[in-house]
Coordinates of C-alpha atoms in Angstrom, one line a residue:
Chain X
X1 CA 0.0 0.0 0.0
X2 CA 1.2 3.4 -0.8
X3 CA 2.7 5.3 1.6
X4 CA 3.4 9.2 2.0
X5 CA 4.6 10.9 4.9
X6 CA 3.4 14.6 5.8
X7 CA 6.1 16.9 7.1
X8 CA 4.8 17.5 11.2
X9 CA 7.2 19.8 12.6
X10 CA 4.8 23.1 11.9
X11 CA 1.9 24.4 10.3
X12 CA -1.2 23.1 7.9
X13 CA 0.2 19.1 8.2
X14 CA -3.4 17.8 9.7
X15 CA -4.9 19.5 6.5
X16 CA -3.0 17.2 4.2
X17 CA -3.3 14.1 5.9
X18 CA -7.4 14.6 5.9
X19 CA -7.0 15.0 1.9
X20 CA -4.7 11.7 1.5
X21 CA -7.1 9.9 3.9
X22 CA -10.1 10.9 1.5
X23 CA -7.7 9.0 -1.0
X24 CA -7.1 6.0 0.8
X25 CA -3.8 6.8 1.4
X26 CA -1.6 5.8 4.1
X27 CA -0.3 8.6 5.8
X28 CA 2.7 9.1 8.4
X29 CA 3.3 12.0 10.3
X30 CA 6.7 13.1 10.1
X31 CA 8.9 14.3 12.3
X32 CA 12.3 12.6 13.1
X33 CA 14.7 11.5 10.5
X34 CA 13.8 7.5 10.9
X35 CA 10.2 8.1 10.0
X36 CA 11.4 8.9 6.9
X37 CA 11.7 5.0 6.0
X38 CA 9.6 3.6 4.2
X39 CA 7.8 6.3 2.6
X40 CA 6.8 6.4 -1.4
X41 CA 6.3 10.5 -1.1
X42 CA 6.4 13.5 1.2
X43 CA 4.4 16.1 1.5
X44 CA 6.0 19.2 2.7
X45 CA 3.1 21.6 4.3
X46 CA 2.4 25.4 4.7
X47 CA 3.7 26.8 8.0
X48 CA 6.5 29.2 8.8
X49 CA 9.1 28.4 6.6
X50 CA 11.7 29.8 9.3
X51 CA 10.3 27.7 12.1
X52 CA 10.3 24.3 9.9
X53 CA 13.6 24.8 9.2
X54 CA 14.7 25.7 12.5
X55 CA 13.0 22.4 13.9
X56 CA 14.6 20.5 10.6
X57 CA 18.0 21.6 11.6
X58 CA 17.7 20.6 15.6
X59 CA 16.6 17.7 15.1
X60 CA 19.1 16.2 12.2
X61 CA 16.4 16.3 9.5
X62 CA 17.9 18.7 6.9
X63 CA 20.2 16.0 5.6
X64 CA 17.7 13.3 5.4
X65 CA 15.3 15.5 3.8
X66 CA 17.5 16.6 1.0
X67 CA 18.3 12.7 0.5
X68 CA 15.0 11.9 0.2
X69 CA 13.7 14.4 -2.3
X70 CA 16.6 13.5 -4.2
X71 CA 15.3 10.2 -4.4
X72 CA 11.0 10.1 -4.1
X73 CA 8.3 12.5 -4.9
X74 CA 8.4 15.4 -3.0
X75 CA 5.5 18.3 -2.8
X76 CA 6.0 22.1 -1.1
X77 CA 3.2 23.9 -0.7
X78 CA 3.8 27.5 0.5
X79 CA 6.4 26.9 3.0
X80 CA 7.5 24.1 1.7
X81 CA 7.7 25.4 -1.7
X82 CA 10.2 27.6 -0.3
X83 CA 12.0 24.9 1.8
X84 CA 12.5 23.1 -1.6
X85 CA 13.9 26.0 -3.7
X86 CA 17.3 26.2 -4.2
X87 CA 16.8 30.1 -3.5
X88 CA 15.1 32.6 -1.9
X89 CA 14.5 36.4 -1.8
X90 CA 13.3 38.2 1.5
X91 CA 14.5 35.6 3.9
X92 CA 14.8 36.3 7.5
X93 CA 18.1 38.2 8.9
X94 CA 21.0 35.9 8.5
X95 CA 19.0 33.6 5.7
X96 CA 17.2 30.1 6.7
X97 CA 17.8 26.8 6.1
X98 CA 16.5 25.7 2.8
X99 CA 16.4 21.7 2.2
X100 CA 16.6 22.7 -2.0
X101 CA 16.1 20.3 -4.7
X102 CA 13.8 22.3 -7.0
X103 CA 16.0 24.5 -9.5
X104 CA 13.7 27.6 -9.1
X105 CA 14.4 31.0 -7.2
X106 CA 11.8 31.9 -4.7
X107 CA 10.3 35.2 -3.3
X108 CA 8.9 35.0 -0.1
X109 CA 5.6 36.5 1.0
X110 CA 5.6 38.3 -2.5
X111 CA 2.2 39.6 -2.5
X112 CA 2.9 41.4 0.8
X113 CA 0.9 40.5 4.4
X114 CA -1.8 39.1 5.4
X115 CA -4.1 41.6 3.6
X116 CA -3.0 41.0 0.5
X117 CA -3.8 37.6 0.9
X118 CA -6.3 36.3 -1.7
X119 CA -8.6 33.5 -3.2
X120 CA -8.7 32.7 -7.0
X121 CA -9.2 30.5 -9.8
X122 CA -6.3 28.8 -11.7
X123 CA -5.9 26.6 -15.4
X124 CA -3.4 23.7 -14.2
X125 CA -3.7 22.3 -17.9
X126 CA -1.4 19.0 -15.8
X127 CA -4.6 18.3 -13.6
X128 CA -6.3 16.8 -16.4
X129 CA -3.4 14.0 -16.5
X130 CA -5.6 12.5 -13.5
X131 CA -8.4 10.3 -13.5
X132 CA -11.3 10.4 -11.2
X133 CA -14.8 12.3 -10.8
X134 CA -13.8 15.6 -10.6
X135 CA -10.9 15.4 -12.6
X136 CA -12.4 17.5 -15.8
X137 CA -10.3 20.5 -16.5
X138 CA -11.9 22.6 -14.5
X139 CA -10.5 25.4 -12.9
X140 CA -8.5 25.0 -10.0
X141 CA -9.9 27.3 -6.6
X142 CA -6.6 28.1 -5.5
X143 CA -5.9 30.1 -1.8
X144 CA -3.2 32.4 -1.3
X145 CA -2.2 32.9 2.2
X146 CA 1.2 35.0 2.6
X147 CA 2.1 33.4 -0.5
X148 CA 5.6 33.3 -2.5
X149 CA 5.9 33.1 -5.9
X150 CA 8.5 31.8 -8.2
X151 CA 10.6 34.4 -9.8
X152 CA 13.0 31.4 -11.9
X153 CA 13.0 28.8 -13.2
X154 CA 16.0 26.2 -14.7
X155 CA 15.6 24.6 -17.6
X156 CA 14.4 21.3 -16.2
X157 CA 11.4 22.9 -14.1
X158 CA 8.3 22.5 -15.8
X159 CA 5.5 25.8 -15.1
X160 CA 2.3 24.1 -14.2
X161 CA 0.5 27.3 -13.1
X162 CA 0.8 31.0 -13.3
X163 CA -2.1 34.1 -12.0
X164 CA -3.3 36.1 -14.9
X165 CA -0.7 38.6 -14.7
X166 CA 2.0 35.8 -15.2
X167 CA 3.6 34.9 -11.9
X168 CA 4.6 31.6 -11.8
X169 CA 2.7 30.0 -9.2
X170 CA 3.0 26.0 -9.6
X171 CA 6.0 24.0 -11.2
X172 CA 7.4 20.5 -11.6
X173 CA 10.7 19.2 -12.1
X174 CA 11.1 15.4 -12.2
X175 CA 9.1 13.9 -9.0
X176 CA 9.6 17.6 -7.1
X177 CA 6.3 19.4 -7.1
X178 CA 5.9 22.6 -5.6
X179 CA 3.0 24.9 -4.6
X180 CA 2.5 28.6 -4.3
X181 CA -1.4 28.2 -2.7
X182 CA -2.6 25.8 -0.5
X183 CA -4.5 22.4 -2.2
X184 CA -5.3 21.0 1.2
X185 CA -7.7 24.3 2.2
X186 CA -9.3 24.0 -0.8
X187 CA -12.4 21.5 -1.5
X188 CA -10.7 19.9 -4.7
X189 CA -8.8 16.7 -4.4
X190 CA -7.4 17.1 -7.6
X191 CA -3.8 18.0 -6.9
X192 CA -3.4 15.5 -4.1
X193 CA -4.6 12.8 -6.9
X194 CA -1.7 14.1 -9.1
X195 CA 0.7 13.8 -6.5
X196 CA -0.5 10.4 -5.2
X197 CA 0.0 9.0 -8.8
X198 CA 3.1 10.7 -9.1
X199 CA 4.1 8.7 -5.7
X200 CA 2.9 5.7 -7.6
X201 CA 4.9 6.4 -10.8
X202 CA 1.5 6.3 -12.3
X203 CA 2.1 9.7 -14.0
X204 CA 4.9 10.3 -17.0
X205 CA 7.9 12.3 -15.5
X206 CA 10.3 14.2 -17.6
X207 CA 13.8 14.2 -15.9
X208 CA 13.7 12.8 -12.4
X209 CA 14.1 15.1 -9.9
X210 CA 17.9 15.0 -9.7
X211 CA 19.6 18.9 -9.9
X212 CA 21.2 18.3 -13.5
X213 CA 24.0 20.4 -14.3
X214 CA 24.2 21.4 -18.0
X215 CA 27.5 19.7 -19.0
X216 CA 29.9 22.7 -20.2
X217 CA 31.1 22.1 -23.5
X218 CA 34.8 23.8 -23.7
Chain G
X1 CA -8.8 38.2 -15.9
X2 CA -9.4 36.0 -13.0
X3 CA -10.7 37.9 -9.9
X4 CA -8.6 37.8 -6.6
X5 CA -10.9 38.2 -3.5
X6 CA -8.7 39.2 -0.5
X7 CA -10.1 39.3 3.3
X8 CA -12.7 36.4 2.9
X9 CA -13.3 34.0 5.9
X10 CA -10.8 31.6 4.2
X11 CA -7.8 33.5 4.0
X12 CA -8.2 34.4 7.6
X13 CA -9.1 31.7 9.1
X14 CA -6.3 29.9 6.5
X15 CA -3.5 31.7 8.1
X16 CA -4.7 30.4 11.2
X17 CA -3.7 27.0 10.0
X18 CA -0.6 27.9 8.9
X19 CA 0.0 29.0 12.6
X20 CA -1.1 25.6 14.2
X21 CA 1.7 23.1 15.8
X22 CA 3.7 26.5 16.4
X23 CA 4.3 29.3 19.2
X24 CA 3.3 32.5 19.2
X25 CA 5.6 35.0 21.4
X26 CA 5.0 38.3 22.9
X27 CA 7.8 40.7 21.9
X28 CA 8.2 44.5 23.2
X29 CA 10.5 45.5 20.5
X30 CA 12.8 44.3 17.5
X31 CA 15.4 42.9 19.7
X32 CA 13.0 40.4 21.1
X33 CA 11.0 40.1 17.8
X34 CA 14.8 38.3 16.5
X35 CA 15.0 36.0 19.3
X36 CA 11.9 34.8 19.2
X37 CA 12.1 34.6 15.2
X38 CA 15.3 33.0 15.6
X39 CA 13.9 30.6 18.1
X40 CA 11.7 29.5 15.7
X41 CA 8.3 31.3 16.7
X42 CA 5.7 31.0 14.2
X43 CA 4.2 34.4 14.7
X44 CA 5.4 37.8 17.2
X45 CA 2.8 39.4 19.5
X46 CA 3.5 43.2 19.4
X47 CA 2.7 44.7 22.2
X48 CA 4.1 47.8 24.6
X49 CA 4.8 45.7 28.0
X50 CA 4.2 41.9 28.4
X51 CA 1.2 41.0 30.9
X52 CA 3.6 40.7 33.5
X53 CA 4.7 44.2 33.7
X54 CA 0.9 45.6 33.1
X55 CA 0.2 43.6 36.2
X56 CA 3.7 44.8 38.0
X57 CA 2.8 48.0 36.6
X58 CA -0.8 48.9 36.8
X59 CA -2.7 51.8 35.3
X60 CA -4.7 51.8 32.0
X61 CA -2.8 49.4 28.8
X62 CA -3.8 50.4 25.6
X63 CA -2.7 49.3 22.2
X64 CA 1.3 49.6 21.3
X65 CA 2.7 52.6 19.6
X66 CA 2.3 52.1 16.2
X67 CA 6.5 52.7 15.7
X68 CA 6.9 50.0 18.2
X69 CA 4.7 47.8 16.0
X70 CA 6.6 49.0 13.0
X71 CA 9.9 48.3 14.2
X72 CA 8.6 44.9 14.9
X73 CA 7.1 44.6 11.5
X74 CA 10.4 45.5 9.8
X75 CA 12.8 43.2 11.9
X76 CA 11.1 39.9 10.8
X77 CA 10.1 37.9 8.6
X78 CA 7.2 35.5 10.1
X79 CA 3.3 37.1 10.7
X80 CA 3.1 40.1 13.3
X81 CA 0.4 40.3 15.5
X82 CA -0.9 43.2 17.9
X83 CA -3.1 43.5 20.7
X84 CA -6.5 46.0 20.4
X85 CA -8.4 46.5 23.8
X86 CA -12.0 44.9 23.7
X87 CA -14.5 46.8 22.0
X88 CA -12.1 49.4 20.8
X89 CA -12.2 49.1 17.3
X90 CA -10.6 52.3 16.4
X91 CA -7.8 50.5 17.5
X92 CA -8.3 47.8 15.0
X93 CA -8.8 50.2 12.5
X94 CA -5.3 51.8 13.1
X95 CA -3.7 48.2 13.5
X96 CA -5.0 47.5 10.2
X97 CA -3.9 50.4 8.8
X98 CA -0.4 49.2 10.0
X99 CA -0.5 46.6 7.8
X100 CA -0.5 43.7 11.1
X101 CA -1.2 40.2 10.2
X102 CA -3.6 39.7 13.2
X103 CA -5.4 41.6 15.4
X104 CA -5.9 40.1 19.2
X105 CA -8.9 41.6 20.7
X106 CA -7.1 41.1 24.4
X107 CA -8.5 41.0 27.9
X108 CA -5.2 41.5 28.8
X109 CA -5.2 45.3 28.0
X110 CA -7.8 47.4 29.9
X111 CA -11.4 47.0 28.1
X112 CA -12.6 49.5 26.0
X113 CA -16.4 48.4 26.0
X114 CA -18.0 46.6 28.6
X115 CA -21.0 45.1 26.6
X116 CA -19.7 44.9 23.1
X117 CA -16.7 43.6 21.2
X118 CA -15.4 44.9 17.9
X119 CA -17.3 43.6 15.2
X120 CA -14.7 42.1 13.3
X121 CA -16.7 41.4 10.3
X122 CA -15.6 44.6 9.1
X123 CA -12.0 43.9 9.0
X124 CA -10.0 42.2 6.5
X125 CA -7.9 40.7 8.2
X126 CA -8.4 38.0 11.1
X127 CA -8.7 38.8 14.9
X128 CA -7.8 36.1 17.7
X129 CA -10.1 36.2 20.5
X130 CA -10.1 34.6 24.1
X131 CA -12.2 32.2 25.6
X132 CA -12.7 30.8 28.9
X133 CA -15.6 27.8 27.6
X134 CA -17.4 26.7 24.4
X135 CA -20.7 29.4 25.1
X136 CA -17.8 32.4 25.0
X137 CA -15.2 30.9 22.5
X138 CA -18.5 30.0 20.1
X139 CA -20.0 34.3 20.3
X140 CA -16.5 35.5 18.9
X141 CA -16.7 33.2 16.1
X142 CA -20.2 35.0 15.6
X143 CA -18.4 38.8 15.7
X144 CA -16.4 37.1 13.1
X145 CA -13.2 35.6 15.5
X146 CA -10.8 33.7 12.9
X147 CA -8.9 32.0 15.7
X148 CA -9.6 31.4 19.2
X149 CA -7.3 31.0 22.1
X150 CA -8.3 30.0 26.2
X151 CA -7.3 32.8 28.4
X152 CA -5.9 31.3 31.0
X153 CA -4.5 34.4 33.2
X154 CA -1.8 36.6 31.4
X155 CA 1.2 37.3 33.0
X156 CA 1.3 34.9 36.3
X157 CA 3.2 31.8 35.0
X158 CA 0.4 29.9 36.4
X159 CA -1.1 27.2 34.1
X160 CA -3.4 26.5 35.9
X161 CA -5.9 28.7 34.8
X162 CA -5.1 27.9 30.6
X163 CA -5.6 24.3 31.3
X164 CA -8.9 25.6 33.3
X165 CA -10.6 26.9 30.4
X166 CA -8.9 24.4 27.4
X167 CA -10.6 21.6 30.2
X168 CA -14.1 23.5 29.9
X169 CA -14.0 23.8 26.0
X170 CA -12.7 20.6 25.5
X171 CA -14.8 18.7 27.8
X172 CA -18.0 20.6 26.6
X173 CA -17.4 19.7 23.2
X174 CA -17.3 16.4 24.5
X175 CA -20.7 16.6 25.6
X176 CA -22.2 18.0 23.5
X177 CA -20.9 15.3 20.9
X178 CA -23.6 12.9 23.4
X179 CA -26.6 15.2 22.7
X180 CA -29.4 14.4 20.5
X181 CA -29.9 16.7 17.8
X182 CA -33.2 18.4 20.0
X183 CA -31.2 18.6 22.8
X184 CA -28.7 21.4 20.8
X185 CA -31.6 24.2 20.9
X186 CA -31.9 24.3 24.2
X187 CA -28.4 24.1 25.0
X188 CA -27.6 27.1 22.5
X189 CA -29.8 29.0 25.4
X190 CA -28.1 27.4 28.2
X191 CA -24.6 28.5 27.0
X192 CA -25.5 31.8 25.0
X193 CA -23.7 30.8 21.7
X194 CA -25.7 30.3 18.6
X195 CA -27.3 27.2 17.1
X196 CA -25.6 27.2 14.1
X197 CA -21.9 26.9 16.0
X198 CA -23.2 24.6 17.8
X199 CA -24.3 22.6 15.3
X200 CA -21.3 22.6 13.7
X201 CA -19.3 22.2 16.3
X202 CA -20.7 19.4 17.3
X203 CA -20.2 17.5 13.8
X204 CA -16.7 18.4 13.8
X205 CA -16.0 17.5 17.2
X206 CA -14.1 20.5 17.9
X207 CA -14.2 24.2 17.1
X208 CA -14.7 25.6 14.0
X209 CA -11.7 27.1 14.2
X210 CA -8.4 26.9 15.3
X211 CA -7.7 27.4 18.9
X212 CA -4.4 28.0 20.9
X213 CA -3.7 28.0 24.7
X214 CA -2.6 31.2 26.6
X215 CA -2.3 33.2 30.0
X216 CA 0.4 31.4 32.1
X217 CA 2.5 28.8 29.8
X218 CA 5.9 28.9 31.1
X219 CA 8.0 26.4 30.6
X220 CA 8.3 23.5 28.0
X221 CA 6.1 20.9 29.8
X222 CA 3.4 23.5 30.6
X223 CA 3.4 24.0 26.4
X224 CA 3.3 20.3 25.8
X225 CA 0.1 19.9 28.9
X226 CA -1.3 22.3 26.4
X227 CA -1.0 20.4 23.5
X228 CA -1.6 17.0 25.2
X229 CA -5.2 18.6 26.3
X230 CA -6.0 19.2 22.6
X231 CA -5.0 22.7 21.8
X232 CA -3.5 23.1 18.3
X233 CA -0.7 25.6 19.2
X234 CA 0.5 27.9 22.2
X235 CA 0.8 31.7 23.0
X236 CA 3.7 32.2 25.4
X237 CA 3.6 36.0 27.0
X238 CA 5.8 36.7 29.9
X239 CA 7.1 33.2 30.1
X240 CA 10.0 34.0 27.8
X241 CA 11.4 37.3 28.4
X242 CA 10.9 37.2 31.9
X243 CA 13.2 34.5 32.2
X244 CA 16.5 33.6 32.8
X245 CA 17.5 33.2 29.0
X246 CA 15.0 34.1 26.5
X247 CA 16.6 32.6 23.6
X248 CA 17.0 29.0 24.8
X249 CA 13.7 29.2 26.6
X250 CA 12.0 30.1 23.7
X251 CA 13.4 27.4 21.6
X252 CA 12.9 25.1 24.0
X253 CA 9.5 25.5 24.3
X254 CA 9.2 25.6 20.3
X255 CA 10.7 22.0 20.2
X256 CA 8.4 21.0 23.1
X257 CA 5.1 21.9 20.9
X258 CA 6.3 19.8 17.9
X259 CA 7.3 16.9 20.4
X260 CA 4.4 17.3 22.8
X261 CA 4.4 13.5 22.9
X262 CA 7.5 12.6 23.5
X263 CA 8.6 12.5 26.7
X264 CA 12.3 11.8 26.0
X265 CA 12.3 14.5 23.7
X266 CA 10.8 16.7 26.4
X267 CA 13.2 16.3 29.1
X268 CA 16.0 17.1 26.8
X269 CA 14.9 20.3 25.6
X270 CA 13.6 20.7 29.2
X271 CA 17.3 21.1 30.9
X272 CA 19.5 23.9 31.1
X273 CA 17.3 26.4 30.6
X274 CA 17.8 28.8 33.5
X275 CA 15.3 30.5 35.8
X276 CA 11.6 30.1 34.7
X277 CA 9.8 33.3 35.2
X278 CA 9.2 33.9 39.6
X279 CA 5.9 33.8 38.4
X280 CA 2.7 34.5 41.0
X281 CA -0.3 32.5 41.8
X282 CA -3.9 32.6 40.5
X283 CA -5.0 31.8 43.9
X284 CA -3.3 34.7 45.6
X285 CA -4.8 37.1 43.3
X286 CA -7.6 39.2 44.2
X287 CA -10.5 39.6 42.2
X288 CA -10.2 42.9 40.7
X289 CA -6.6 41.5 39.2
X290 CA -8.2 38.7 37.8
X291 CA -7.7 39.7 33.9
X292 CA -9.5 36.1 32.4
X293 CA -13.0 37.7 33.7
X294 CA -13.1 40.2 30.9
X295 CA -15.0 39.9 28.1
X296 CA -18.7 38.8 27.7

């Protein structure tokens, strides 16, 4: 039975457990390096990105983690879209730890505070790849709470969303998902489906997650 | 063109969630507002003095100085909140205006209003109220509360008083998971909250919304009690920077809300960590410094 783990250390982690549950998933909170075992995919939930890190680094996880999404499916959203970048703008004083993995540059709480956080509708043309009920290409309700966005992207990173005025604001590269908005606040089951069957390599992945360097021809 | 709607239930009580499983530490200026970030808080309390020094202190304590919250909003990075006395919603207004991420309607500051609370439909961002049982926590979610914390008593170092009131919501939602559907009416009455909350409540088998522990949380077990009793995340006020060492404290207690069931994990972060604030009794305070008893 397939197996993803949900990153526990801070923040929205209940959220996506519920929506993996509905999928008759089993689900492992996570938060010591051992209960990383095991697992076919890890979730990595919205929080504080400071305080997950924090957490990651006291107790040995930062390593691991970086292993693991190295390895197996990985999906940020929010925070942990920014955990998984491999940069970001407007970190705290003396920067944060960042677990990386996803070639794409980061800008934290882009839209600005609280009240400039916002609900809207998305195309995510990659949705449709995903069987099920409510699977049709509909729109996607997507929630926006203190939210990054991507400011760049390598040339294995694949742009799987962007708002109407073209920030990038959901991207793939390999098995490494990532997530401006928050899927498990919203009442669409559709992007945990994608990342289930991409934990199931049940879904067609271009490159495979690995940080490729582009060979430098002399 | 797709429409963005900003300030909808949602997004409020959304960040909410994002806060849940973390701390959330009172901070007097940006000195403090960088330990506690450092330390891993999930979000910074603003305020002018921490509930032990408004005790210590006395006299009337109203919302910060909007260049003290400022200061705090410029030296970090994770959501600021700030305090706004009950019913004052001027306050609000100008704390708002600040561009805060949160707004605490606080019995700890001296009420504005002693009938009403702000009506914090109005506002676009989400208030925090406290709550000392279901019939209380379940009429701020009516004035449109995104978040609800027990109020334990502010600025004693006494826990007793937060696990109190996390007992009585806790154990009421309990109950009322045992009623019959015609029983709900009549207790809607009994504890002055409205049906629909009730109702809802009672299908969830917890509040609607999230709900934190405050007022007396000092020391890494007292967070983890918290969380043990059901709370999804912990306010700590005086407990930190009335201590011995702030900075370990404060991580310390951090660890102990992620670990809250792990007792090996506990009594390592647990040692070390100086003097725990002298703290004072709930018992040996009179009535008229009781600060929980505000708010209707």
């Amino acid at each position: 039975m397939l197996q993803i783990g949900v990153l526990a250390l801070q923040g929205a982690f209940y959220e996506h457990i519920k929506k993996l549950q509905q999928l008759g998933v089993q689900t492992v909170a996570v938060r010591l390096p051992e209960q990383l075992t095991g697992l076919d995919g890890l979730i990595i939930p919205g929080g504080e990105s400071t305080t997950m890190g924090n957490l990651a680094m006291s107790f040995g996880l930062v390593q691991p983690l970086r292993q693991f999404s190295r390895q197996h499916p990985v999906w940020g959203t929010c925070a942990g879209l920014i955990l998984l970048a491999d940069a970001a703008r407007g970190q705290k004083k003396g920067g944060q730890a960042l677990i990386g993995g996803l070639d794409v540059e980061v800008d934290r709480n882009y839209f600005g505070r609280q009240v400039d956080s916002f609900e809207t509708e998305l195309h995510v043309p990659a949705l449709a790849k995903v069987s099920g009920p409510d699977a049709a290409n509909g729109l996607f309700h997507a929630i926006f709470i203190r939210a990054p966005v991507v400011t760049r992207v390598g040339p294995k990173v694949e742009v799987l969303a962007r708002l109407s005025g073209g920030e990038i604001v959901a991207v793939q590269q390999g098995r490494l998902l990532g997530t401006a908005f928050h899927p498990e606040l919203s009442d669409d089951l559709r992007f945990h489906r994608y990342f289930v069957a991409l934990s199931a390599g049940a879904l067609a992945v271009s490159g495979n997650g690995h940080r490729h360097r582009t060979a430098i021809h002399s | 063109m797709m429409e963005r709607t900003t300030g909808t239930v949602t997004v409020k009580s959304g960040l909410a969630d994002m806060l849940k499983g973390g701390v959330i530490m009172d901070v007097t200026n940006a000195e403090q507002a960088r330990i506690a970030e450092e330390a891993g808080a999930c979000a910074v309390m603003a305020l002018e003095r921490v509930p032990a020094d408004i005790r210590a202190q006395g006299g009337v304590a109203r919302m910060s100085a909007p260049e003290k919250i400022l200061e705090i909003m410029d030296a970090v990075t994770i959501p600021v909140m700030a305090k706004a006395r009950i019913g004052h919603f001027v306050e609000a207004q100008i704390l708002e205006a600040l561009g805060v991420d949160f707004i605490d309607e606080s019995e700890v500051l001296t009420p504005a209003d002693e009938a009403h609370h702000i009506n914090k439909w109005d506002f676009d961002i989400p208030f925090v109220c406290g709550c000392r049982n279901l019939g209380e926590a379940l009429r701020r979610l009516l004035e449109g509360a995104a978040m609800i914390r027990t109020k334990g008593e502010a600025g004693t170092g006494d826990v007793v008083e937060a696990v109190r009131h996390a007992r009585a919501v806790m154990g009421e939602i309990r109950r009322l998971k045992n009623k019959a559907p015609e029983e709900l009416f009549s207790y809607a009455k009994e504890i002055g909250a409205p049906y629909q909350l009730i109702k809802k409540t009672a299908e969830l088998g917890r509040l609607p919304v999230v709900n934190f522990a405050a007022g007396g949380v000092a020391t890494p077990a007292d967070a983890a009690l918290m969380m043990q009793l059901g709370v999804d995340g912990v306010f700590v006020g005086s407990g930190i920077f009335k201590s011995g060492n702030p900075a370990k404290r404060a991580q310390a207690i951090v660890k102990a809300v992620t670990h809250f069931q792990d007792p090996h994990i506990l009594a390592e972060v647990s040692r070390d960590l100086g003097e725990a604030m002298v703290g004072r009794t709930v018992e040996s305070l009179p009535e008229s410094e009781r600060i929980a008893s505000r708010g209707w």
